[in-house]
Amino acid sequence: MSRSPNRLLASLSAGDYRRIAPRLHTIRLNHGSTLPHCGVARVYFPGTGVSSILSRMTDGTTIEVASVGSEGVVGLPALGSQFSAGSYLHVSRGTLQYMALNVFETLCAQTELGTAVGQFCGMFTQSVMQLVACNRLHPLEARCARWILLTHERLHRANFELTQTFLAMAIGAKSGELASIMDRLADRHIVKHDAGSVTLLDPIALRRQACSCYPVLRKNALAPIKCPPRNRGGRHRANVVAMRPMTACTLCGLTRDYPHKTHAECLRALDADLRAVIQRAKQLTQLRGQIAFESMKKFQQFATRSRS
Amino acid sequence: MQLAKPAQTVTTSPAQWSMSSLLSSLPQEDYQRLSSQLTWRPLKVRQTLHKHGEPISEIYFPSRSVISITNAMEDGGIVEVATVGREGLVGIGSVLGNSIASGDAFVQIAGEPAAVMSIDAFRREMERRGPFQELVTRYSQAFVAQLMQSVACNGLHSAEERCCRWLLMTHDRIGQDEFPLTHEFLAIMLGVRRPTVTLVMAELARGGIVSHVRGHVRIVDRKGLEGASCECYRNVRSVFDRLLPRSERASVAIAQ
């Protein structure tokens, strides 16, 4: 049976998922579309996309309050009771699954869906707390980098649909401010942007630009959802499982594709990392060449001027 | 630090302290059953109730106090992310799926003694799925709404608007026009520099909205303060009023 692209749903047992699947519908959305009836009559499970929850002030200014990807569910009345349906927007093209709100509430009570959603709520609240602090303490440039990087990681795509209007709305920037930030990033070959999309060229450099909230938000966005087996009226279980850090292979020391069961898997991981390192070396050599060339040109201009 | 309970016996509630609204909204028999598991503990300013990263072991129900939840960033910056008063409880993370505290919770304004319950007693009471569980769940919804509004507020609104919002929320929780507050402390909470707070307060004082002496603030013109605040105060207030209607009647019933 094919599994849902949404990791929260995919973490459920086969039996539970069989009960839920018939009540799920699929929808494709484009960049910037509203999630229909979200928070009012439907809840959404993002699959290959990211949904944004935006807060709108009476003077029209908006800012993103949280974003949810395949790790969770959007439109819970418990997480956003003050938001109308128009506050839920979709970032970049993707598919989502949805179900009716009352069906969702019933299924939460009857299956392990409730437990999985509870785990998600904990991580979601942590992320929101981080964002409260971030929006106050971190400069716009760092927050912009953080936003682009996190969205890139959730979508697993280097190029994704994103208008500057949307990004400005998401981080609460005026469009002029954002334009100069994006131009600076483009000049340093970190991202490439045109009218409707953004391409990530140098994620490592972008990571350096991003604020210190990025690791926390990333951990919550990409955390595996572990669904404990059904316990009838048992004691509350601690959430430690969901926050277990990644461990590395004892032989090759890499975390890629952990765990490694055979030497061949170690070798595959090592090769993949070596390829990434070589690629990075090529990029750096190229960048060095560019900067050296520019510096030489400047010197030549100076030399020509002083001769005349 | 477990101080001895005050002279009142378990069956009579401490009516002269205006109690936590959550507790006073409970039906009589639920409150009676709960009160045997509550201890009343006076709070001290800057006392830490929960530390970030440590498991939550006790739940506090403040009465006329203000507790700040702060987030300490990797680079050392600190800012307040939420406040809790008599409308709620400290330790809501345990309801929202985190048994470990997400931020530091410490006492801003000490007010009156708070009711304290162990986390096990709290969970047992929640599992009963009675009025207590319903009230706490509604509070957790309102708390998240407050958090999300703060994300927007911190990103969009000026120091003056945020300061006014903070003063309004504190005024609601304390129930008195005057309360102790230093500019230094408020600056840390709002995530701005102390001179900024001093400027804002001077401006508000010039407009006749507040008056401040060293270490204290007095709200003079409540309406004026609401006008100077951003709409975030109203938004959160309406969510709270909708989810947790103030039941003064209940507290009167318990007092008898």
Coordinates of C-alpha atoms in Angstrom, one line a residue:
Chain A
M1 CA 0.0 0.0 0.0
S2 CA 1.5 3.3 -1.0
R3 CA 2.4 5.5 1.9
S4 CA 1.4 9.1 2.3
P5 CA 4.0 11.7 1.4
N6 CA 3.1 13.4 4.7
R7 CA 5.4 12.0 7.4
L8 CA 2.9 12.4 10.2
L9 CA 0.4 10.1 8.3
A10 CA 3.2 7.8 7.2
S11 CA 4.2 7.2 10.8
L12 CA 0.9 5.6 11.6
S13 CA 0.5 1.8 11.7
A14 CA -0.9 0.1 8.6
G15 CA -4.2 -0.6 10.3
D16 CA -4.7 3.0 11.4
Y17 CA -3.7 4.3 8.0
R18 CA -6.2 2.0 6.4
R19 CA -8.9 3.6 8.4
I20 CA -7.8 7.1 7.7
A21 CA -7.0 6.8 4.0
P22 CA -10.6 6.6 2.6
R23 CA -11.3 10.0 4.3
L24 CA -8.3 11.7 2.7
H25 CA -8.5 13.8 -0.5
T26 CA -5.7 15.2 -2.5
I27 CA -5.3 18.7 -3.9
R28 CA -2.6 20.4 -5.9
L29 CA -1.8 24.0 -5.1
N30 CA 0.4 26.6 -6.7
H31 CA 2.7 29.1 -5.0
G32 CA 0.7 31.7 -3.1
S33 CA -2.7 29.9 -3.2
T34 CA -4.9 29.9 -0.2
L35 CA -5.7 26.5 1.4
P36 CA -9.5 26.3 0.9
H37 CA -11.5 26.1 4.1
C38 CA -8.4 25.6 6.2
G39 CA -8.9 25.9 9.9
V40 CA -12.6 26.2 9.4
A41 CA -13.8 23.0 7.9
R42 CA -10.7 21.2 6.8
V43 CA -7.3 20.2 8.0
Y44 CA -4.4 19.7 5.6
F45 CA -1.5 17.4 5.6
P46 CA 1.3 18.9 3.4
G47 CA 3.0 16.4 1.1
T48 CA 5.4 17.9 -1.3
G49 CA 5.1 21.5 -0.2
V50 CA 5.1 23.9 2.6
S51 CA 2.2 25.8 4.1
S52 CA 2.5 29.2 5.7
I53 CA 0.3 30.6 8.5
L54 CA 0.2 34.3 8.1
S55 CA -1.1 37.0 10.5
R56 CA -2.8 39.9 8.9
M57 CA -3.0 43.3 10.7
T58 CA -5.8 45.8 10.1
D59 CA -3.5 48.0 8.1
G60 CA -2.8 45.1 5.7
T61 CA 0.7 44.3 6.8
T62 CA 1.3 40.6 7.1
I63 CA 3.9 38.3 8.5
E64 CA 4.3 34.6 8.7
V65 CA 3.7 33.2 12.1
A66 CA 4.6 29.6 11.4
S67 CA 5.2 27.2 8.6
V68 CA 4.3 23.6 8.3
G69 CA 5.7 21.0 5.9
S70 CA 5.4 17.3 5.5
E71 CA 6.1 16.8 9.2
G72 CA 2.7 18.0 10.4
V73 CA -0.8 19.2 9.9
V74 CA -2.3 22.6 9.2
G75 CA -5.6 24.1 10.3
L76 CA -5.9 22.7 13.8
P77 CA -8.2 24.8 15.8
A78 CA -5.9 24.3 18.8
L79 CA -3.0 25.9 16.8
G80 CA -4.5 29.0 15.3
S81 CA -8.0 29.7 16.5
Q82 CA -7.7 33.3 15.7
F83 CA -6.8 32.8 12.0
S84 CA -9.4 32.9 9.3
A85 CA -9.2 30.6 6.3
G86 CA -7.5 33.2 4.3
S87 CA -4.4 33.2 6.6
Y88 CA -3.2 29.8 5.3
L89 CA -1.1 30.1 2.2
H90 CA 0.8 27.6 0.2
V91 CA 4.5 28.2 -0.6
S92 CA 5.6 26.9 -4.0
R93 CA 3.8 24.2 -6.0
G94 CA 2.9 21.0 -4.2
T95 CA 0.3 18.4 -3.3
L96 CA -1.5 18.1 0.0
Q97 CA -3.9 15.7 1.5
Y98 CA -6.9 17.0 3.4
M99 CA -9.8 15.8 5.4
A100 CA -12.9 17.3 7.0
L101 CA -12.3 18.8 10.4
N102 CA -15.0 16.8 12.2
V103 CA -13.8 13.6 10.6
F104 CA -10.3 14.5 11.7
E105 CA -11.4 15.0 15.3
T106 CA -13.2 11.6 15.4
L107 CA -10.2 9.8 13.9
C108 CA -7.8 11.4 16.4
A109 CA -9.8 10.0 19.2
Q110 CA -10.1 6.5 17.6
T111 CA -6.6 6.0 16.3
E112 CA -3.0 6.8 17.0
L113 CA -3.5 9.9 14.8
G114 CA -4.2 11.9 18.0
T115 CA -0.9 10.8 19.6
A116 CA 1.1 11.7 16.4
V117 CA -0.6 15.1 16.2
G118 CA 0.1 15.7 19.9
Q119 CA 3.8 15.1 19.2
F120 CA 3.7 17.5 16.3
C121 CA 2.0 20.1 18.5
G122 CA 4.9 20.0 20.9
M123 CA 7.5 20.6 18.2
F124 CA 5.3 23.2 16.6
T125 CA 5.0 25.2 19.8
Q126 CA 8.7 25.1 20.3
S127 CA 9.3 26.5 16.8
V128 CA 6.7 29.2 17.3
M129 CA 8.5 30.2 20.6
Q130 CA 11.8 30.4 18.7
L131 CA 10.2 32.6 16.1
V132 CA 8.9 35.0 18.7
A133 CA 12.4 35.6 19.8
C134 CA 13.9 35.5 16.3
N135 CA 11.6 38.2 15.0
R136 CA 12.6 40.5 17.8
L137 CA 16.3 39.9 18.0
H138 CA 17.7 38.8 14.6
P139 CA 18.3 41.2 11.7
L140 CA 16.2 40.9 8.6
E141 CA 19.0 39.5 6.4
A142 CA 19.7 36.6 8.8
R143 CA 15.9 35.9 9.0
C144 CA 15.6 35.9 5.2
A145 CA 18.5 33.5 4.9
R146 CA 17.0 31.3 7.5
W147 CA 13.6 31.3 5.8
I148 CA 14.9 30.4 2.3
L149 CA 17.2 27.7 3.7
L150 CA 14.5 26.0 5.7
T151 CA 12.0 26.1 2.8
H152 CA 14.7 24.6 0.6
E153 CA 15.3 21.8 3.1
R154 CA 11.6 21.0 3.4
L155 CA 11.1 20.9 -0.4
H156 CA 14.3 19.0 -1.2
R157 CA 14.6 21.3 -4.2
A158 CA 17.3 23.8 -5.0
N159 CA 14.9 25.8 -7.3
F160 CA 11.4 26.6 -6.1
E161 CA 8.6 29.1 -6.8
L162 CA 8.9 32.1 -4.7
T163 CA 7.9 35.7 -5.4
Q164 CA 9.6 38.6 -3.6
T165 CA 6.2 39.8 -2.5
F166 CA 5.5 36.5 -0.8
L167 CA 8.9 36.4 0.9
A168 CA 8.6 40.0 2.1
M169 CA 5.2 39.1 3.5
A170 CA 6.6 36.1 5.2
I171 CA 9.5 37.8 7.1
G172 CA 7.7 41.1 7.6
A173 CA 10.0 43.2 5.4
K174 CA 9.1 46.1 3.2
S175 CA 9.6 45.2 -0.4
G176 CA 12.5 47.7 -0.8
E177 CA 14.4 46.2 2.0
L178 CA 13.9 42.7 0.7
A179 CA 15.0 43.6 -2.8
S180 CA 18.4 44.9 -1.6
I181 CA 18.9 41.8 0.6
M182 CA 18.1 39.5 -2.3
D183 CA 20.4 41.5 -4.6
R184 CA 23.2 41.2 -2.1
L185 CA 22.7 37.4 -1.9
A186 CA 22.7 37.2 -5.7
D187 CA 25.9 39.2 -6.0
R188 CA 27.7 36.8 -3.8
H189 CA 26.4 33.9 -5.8
I190 CA 24.5 32.4 -2.9
V191 CA 21.1 32.5 -4.5
K192 CA 19.8 33.3 -7.9
H193 CA 16.4 34.9 -8.2
D194 CA 14.1 36.0 -10.9
A195 CA 10.5 37.3 -10.8
G196 CA 8.9 34.0 -9.8
S197 CA 11.4 31.7 -8.4
V198 CA 14.5 31.3 -6.3
T199 CA 17.5 29.0 -6.9
L200 CA 19.9 28.1 -4.1
L201 CA 23.4 28.1 -5.4
D202 CA 25.5 27.8 -2.2
P203 CA 23.6 26.3 0.7
I204 CA 26.7 26.3 2.9
A205 CA 27.2 30.1 2.5
L206 CA 23.5 30.6 3.1
R207 CA 23.7 28.6 6.3
R208 CA 26.4 31.0 7.5
Q209 CA 24.1 33.9 6.8
A210 CA 21.2 32.3 8.6
C211 CA 20.4 33.2 12.2
S212 CA 21.0 30.8 15.1
C213 CA 17.3 29.9 15.1
Y214 CA 17.9 27.8 12.1
P215 CA 19.1 24.6 13.8
V216 CA 16.1 24.6 16.2
L217 CA 13.6 25.2 13.5
R218 CA 15.3 22.6 11.2
K219 CA 15.2 20.0 13.9
N220 CA 11.5 20.4 14.4
A221 CA 10.8 20.6 10.7
L222 CA 12.7 17.5 9.8
A223 CA 12.3 15.4 12.9
P224 CA 11.1 11.9 12.5
I225 CA 7.7 11.3 14.0
K226 CA 7.8 8.1 16.1
C227 CA 4.4 6.7 16.9
P228 CA 4.3 4.7 20.0
P229 CA 2.2 1.5 20.0
R230 CA -1.4 1.8 21.1
N231 CA -1.5 1.8 24.9
R232 CA -5.0 1.7 26.4
G233 CA -5.3 4.0 29.3
G234 CA -1.6 3.7 30.0
R235 CA 0.6 6.4 31.6
H236 CA 1.8 9.3 29.7
R237 CA 5.0 8.6 27.7
A238 CA 7.8 11.2 27.5
N239 CA 8.6 12.7 24.1
V240 CA 12.3 11.8 24.2
V241 CA 11.9 9.5 21.3
A242 CA 11.0 12.2 18.8
M243 CA 14.1 14.2 19.8
R244 CA 16.8 11.6 19.6
P245 CA 19.9 13.0 17.9
M246 CA 21.3 11.3 14.8
T247 CA 24.2 9.0 15.6
A248 CA 27.1 8.2 13.3
C249 CA 28.4 4.9 11.9
T250 CA 31.1 3.5 14.2
L251 CA 33.2 2.4 11.2
C252 CA 33.3 5.3 8.8
G253 CA 32.0 8.0 11.2
L254 CA 29.5 9.4 8.7
T255 CA 25.8 10.1 9.4
R256 CA 24.7 9.7 5.8
D257 CA 22.3 6.8 5.4
Y258 CA 22.9 5.7 8.9
P259 CA 22.8 2.8 10.0
H260 CA 25.4 1.0 7.8
K261 CA 24.9 -2.8 7.9
T262 CA 27.7 -3.7 5.4
H263 CA 31.0 -2.4 4.4
A264 CA 29.5 -1.7 1.0
E265 CA 27.1 0.8 2.6
C266 CA 30.0 2.5 4.3
L267 CA 31.8 2.8 1.0
R268 CA 28.7 4.2 -0.7
A269 CA 28.4 6.9 2.0
L270 CA 32.1 7.7 1.8
D271 CA 31.9 8.0 -2.0
A272 CA 28.9 10.3 -1.8
D273 CA 30.6 12.5 0.8
L274 CA 33.8 12.6 -1.3
R275 CA 31.8 13.6 -4.4
A276 CA 30.3 16.5 -2.4
V277 CA 33.7 17.6 -1.2
I278 CA 35.1 17.5 -4.7
Q279 CA 32.2 19.5 -6.0
R280 CA 32.6 22.0 -3.3
A281 CA 36.4 22.3 -4.1
K282 CA 35.5 23.0 -7.7
Q283 CA 33.0 25.8 -6.6
L284 CA 35.6 27.4 -4.4
T285 CA 38.3 27.3 -7.0
Q286 CA 35.9 29.0 -9.4
L287 CA 35.0 31.6 -6.9
R288 CA 38.7 32.2 -6.1
G289 CA 39.4 32.6 -9.8
Q290 CA 36.6 35.2 -10.1
I291 CA 37.7 37.2 -7.2
A292 CA 41.4 37.1 -8.2
F293 CA 40.4 38.2 -11.7
E294 CA 38.4 41.1 -10.4
S295 CA 41.2 42.1 -8.0
M296 CA 43.7 42.0 -10.9
K297 CA 41.4 44.2 -13.1
K298 CA 41.2 46.8 -10.3
F299 CA 45.0 46.8 -10.0
Q300 CA 45.4 47.2 -13.8
Q301 CA 43.0 50.1 -13.8
F302 CA 44.9 51.8 -11.0
A303 CA 48.2 51.2 -12.8
T304 CA 46.8 52.6 -16.1
R305 CA 45.4 55.7 -14.4
S306 CA 48.7 56.4 -12.5
R307 CA 50.7 56.1 -15.8
S308 CA 48.6 58.6 -17.7
Chain B
M1 CA 11.4 25.2 48.7
Q2 CA 8.2 24.0 50.3
L3 CA 6.8 26.5 52.7
A4 CA 4.2 25.5 55.2
K5 CA 0.6 26.0 54.1
P6 CA -1.1 29.0 55.6
A7 CA -3.4 28.7 58.5
Q8 CA -6.5 27.9 56.5
T9 CA -7.5 24.3 56.3
V10 CA -7.8 22.4 53.0
T11 CA -11.6 22.7 52.8
T12 CA -11.8 26.5 52.8
S13 CA -10.2 28.2 49.8
P14 CA -8.0 31.2 50.4
A15 CA -10.7 33.6 49.3
Q16 CA -8.9 36.8 50.3
W17 CA -6.3 36.1 47.6
S18 CA -7.8 36.5 44.2
M19 CA -7.2 33.0 43.0
S20 CA -6.2 31.7 39.6
S21 CA -9.1 32.1 37.2
L22 CA -8.7 28.6 36.0
L23 CA -9.1 27.1 39.5
S24 CA -12.0 29.4 40.4
S25 CA -13.9 28.5 37.3
L26 CA -14.0 24.9 38.3
P27 CA -17.2 23.4 39.7
Q28 CA -17.3 23.1 43.5
E29 CA -16.7 19.3 43.8
D30 CA -13.8 19.3 41.3
Y31 CA -12.1 22.1 43.1
Q32 CA -12.6 20.4 46.5
R33 CA -10.9 17.2 45.1
L34 CA -8.1 19.2 43.6
S35 CA -7.4 21.4 46.6
S36 CA -6.1 18.4 48.5
Q37 CA -3.3 18.1 45.9
L38 CA -2.5 21.8 45.8
T39 CA 0.1 23.6 47.9
W40 CA 0.2 27.4 48.2
R41 CA 3.6 28.8 47.7
P42 CA 4.6 32.5 47.8
L43 CA 6.6 33.6 44.9
K44 CA 9.7 35.8 44.8
V45 CA 10.7 38.2 42.0
R46 CA 13.2 36.6 39.6
Q47 CA 12.6 33.2 41.1
T48 CA 12.9 30.5 38.3
L49 CA 10.0 28.1 38.2
H50 CA 11.1 26.1 35.1
K51 CA 14.5 26.0 33.5
H52 CA 14.9 25.4 29.8
G53 CA 15.8 21.8 29.0
E54 CA 14.7 20.4 32.3
P55 CA 11.7 18.2 32.7
I56 CA 8.6 19.9 34.0
S57 CA 8.0 18.6 37.6
E58 CA 5.4 21.1 38.9
I59 CA 2.5 23.1 37.5
Y60 CA 1.9 26.6 38.9
F61 CA -1.4 28.4 39.0
P62 CA -0.5 32.0 39.5
S63 CA -2.8 34.5 41.2
R64 CA -2.2 38.2 40.6
S65 CA 1.4 37.4 39.6
V66 CA 3.1 37.7 36.3
I67 CA 5.5 35.0 35.1
S68 CA 7.7 35.4 32.1
I69 CA 8.7 32.7 29.7
T70 CA 11.9 33.6 28.0
N71 CA 13.9 32.2 25.2
A72 CA 17.7 32.4 25.4
M73 CA 19.3 32.3 22.0
E74 CA 22.6 30.7 21.1
D75 CA 24.2 34.0 20.7
G76 CA 23.2 35.1 24.2
G77 CA 20.2 37.3 23.4
I78 CA 17.3 36.9 25.7
V79 CA 13.7 38.0 25.0
E80 CA 10.4 37.2 26.6
V81 CA 8.2 35.0 24.4
A82 CA 5.1 34.7 26.6
T83 CA 3.6 35.8 29.9
V84 CA 1.4 33.9 32.2
G85 CA -0.9 35.2 34.9
R86 CA -4.0 34.3 36.7
E87 CA -5.7 33.4 33.4
G88 CA -3.6 30.3 33.0
L89 CA -0.9 28.0 34.3
V90 CA 2.9 27.7 34.1
G91 CA 4.0 24.5 32.5
I92 CA 1.5 24.3 29.6
G93 CA 4.2 22.7 27.6
S94 CA 3.3 19.4 29.3
V95 CA -0.2 19.7 27.7
L96 CA 1.2 20.7 24.3
G97 CA 3.4 17.6 24.0
N98 CA 6.7 18.7 25.6
S99 CA 7.5 17.2 28.9
I100 CA 10.7 19.3 28.9
A101 CA 10.4 23.0 29.4
S102 CA 11.0 24.9 26.2
G103 CA 12.1 28.2 27.9
D104 CA 12.9 29.6 31.2
A105 CA 9.9 30.5 33.3
F106 CA 10.6 33.1 36.0
V107 CA 8.6 35.4 38.2
Q108 CA 8.4 39.0 37.0
I109 CA 5.9 40.3 39.5
A110 CA 5.5 38.3 42.7
G111 CA 1.9 39.1 43.6
E112 CA 0.2 36.6 45.8
P113 CA 1.0 32.9 46.5
A114 CA 0.5 30.5 43.7
A115 CA -1.1 27.1 43.8
V116 CA 1.3 24.4 43.0
M117 CA 0.5 20.9 41.8
S118 CA 2.9 18.0 41.0
I119 CA 3.1 17.0 37.3
D120 CA 1.8 13.5 38.2
A121 CA -1.3 14.9 40.0
F122 CA -1.8 17.2 37.0
R123 CA -1.7 14.4 34.5
R124 CA -4.0 12.2 36.6
E125 CA -6.5 15.0 36.7
M126 CA -6.2 15.6 33.0
E127 CA -6.8 12.0 32.2
R128 CA -10.2 12.2 34.0
R129 CA -11.4 14.3 31.0
G130 CA -13.6 16.4 33.2
P131 CA -14.0 20.2 33.5
F132 CA -10.4 20.6 34.6
Q133 CA -9.1 19.0 31.4
E134 CA -11.5 21.1 29.3
L135 CA -10.4 24.3 31.0
V136 CA -6.7 23.5 30.6
T137 CA -7.1 22.5 27.0
R138 CA -8.9 25.8 26.2
Y139 CA -6.1 27.7 28.0
S140 CA -3.5 25.9 25.9
Q141 CA -5.4 27.0 22.8
A142 CA -5.4 30.6 24.0
F143 CA -1.8 30.3 25.0
V144 CA -0.8 29.3 21.5
A145 CA -2.9 32.1 20.1
Q146 CA -1.0 34.5 22.3
L147 CA 2.3 33.0 21.1
M148 CA 1.4 33.3 17.5
Q149 CA 0.3 36.9 17.9
S150 CA 3.6 37.6 19.5
V151 CA 5.5 36.3 16.5
A152 CA 3.6 38.8 14.4
C153 CA 3.9 41.6 16.9
N154 CA 7.6 41.2 17.4
G155 CA 8.2 41.3 13.6
L156 CA 6.0 44.3 12.8
H157 CA 5.4 46.6 15.7
S158 CA 7.4 49.3 17.3
A159 CA 8.9 49.3 20.8
E160 CA 6.3 51.7 22.0
E161 CA 3.3 49.7 20.8
R162 CA 4.8 46.5 22.3
C163 CA 5.5 48.2 25.6
C164 CA 1.9 49.4 25.8
R165 CA 0.7 45.9 25.0
W166 CA 2.9 44.5 27.8
L167 CA 1.6 47.1 30.3
L168 CA -2.0 46.3 29.4
M169 CA -1.6 42.6 29.8
T170 CA 0.1 43.1 33.1
H171 CA -2.6 45.5 34.3
D172 CA -5.2 42.8 33.5
R173 CA -3.3 40.2 35.4
I174 CA -2.4 42.2 38.5
G175 CA -5.7 44.0 38.8
Q176 CA -4.0 47.0 40.3
D177 CA -3.1 50.3 38.7
E178 CA 0.4 50.3 40.2
F179 CA 3.0 47.6 40.1
P180 CA 6.8 47.3 40.6
L181 CA 8.8 47.4 37.3
T182 CA 12.2 48.6 36.4
H183 CA 13.1 49.9 33.0
E184 CA 16.1 47.5 32.8
F185 CA 13.9 44.5 33.3
L186 CA 11.2 45.6 30.9
A187 CA 14.0 46.2 28.3
I188 CA 15.2 42.7 28.6
M189 CA 11.6 41.4 28.3
L190 CA 10.9 43.4 25.2
G191 CA 14.3 42.7 23.7
V192 CA 15.2 46.4 23.4
R193 CA 17.9 48.6 25.0
R194 CA 17.1 50.2 28.3
P195 CA 17.3 53.8 27.0
T196 CA 14.6 52.8 24.5
V197 CA 12.3 51.8 27.3
T198 CA 13.1 55.0 29.2
L199 CA 12.2 57.1 26.2
V200 CA 9.0 55.2 25.6
M201 CA 7.9 55.6 29.3
A202 CA 8.8 59.3 29.2
E203 CA 6.6 59.7 26.1
L204 CA 3.7 57.9 27.8
A205 CA 4.1 59.9 30.9
R206 CA 4.1 63.1 28.9
G207 CA 0.8 62.0 27.4
G208 CA -0.6 61.4 30.8
I209 CA -1.0 57.7 30.2
V210 CA 1.3 56.4 32.8
S211 CA 3.3 57.8 35.7
H212 CA 6.5 56.2 36.8
V213 CA 8.7 56.6 39.8
R214 CA 11.8 54.7 40.4
G215 CA 11.0 51.0 40.2
H216 CA 7.2 51.4 39.9
V217 CA 4.8 52.1 37.1
R218 CA 1.2 53.4 37.6
I219 CA -1.4 53.2 34.9
V220 CA -3.2 56.5 34.8
D221 CA -5.2 56.4 31.6
R222 CA -6.2 52.9 30.6
K223 CA -8.1 54.0 27.5
G224 CA -5.1 56.0 26.4
L225 CA -2.9 53.0 26.9
E226 CA -5.2 50.8 24.8
G227 CA -5.1 53.5 22.1
A228 CA -1.3 53.5 22.0
S229 CA -1.0 49.8 21.9
C230 CA -1.0 47.7 18.8
E231 CA -4.0 45.6 17.8
C232 CA -2.3 42.5 19.1
Y233 CA -3.6 43.2 22.6
R234 CA -7.2 43.3 21.4
N235 CA -6.7 40.2 19.3
V236 CA -5.3 38.1 22.1
R237 CA -7.8 39.5 24.6
S238 CA -10.8 38.5 22.4
V239 CA -9.4 34.9 22.0
F240 CA -9.1 34.6 25.7
D241 CA -12.5 36.1 26.3
R242 CA -14.0 33.7 23.8
L243 CA -12.3 30.6 25.1
L244 CA -12.1 31.3 28.9
P245 CA -15.0 33.6 29.8
R246 CA -14.3 35.3 33.1
S247 CA -16.5 33.6 35.7
E248 CA -16.5 35.9 38.7
R249 CA -19.6 34.1 39.8
A250 CA -17.7 30.9 40.3
S251 CA -15.1 32.5 42.6
V252 CA -17.9 34.0 44.7
A253 CA -19.6 30.6 45.0
I254 CA -16.4 29.0 46.2
A255 CA -15.7 31.7 48.7
Q256 CA -19.0 30.9 50.6

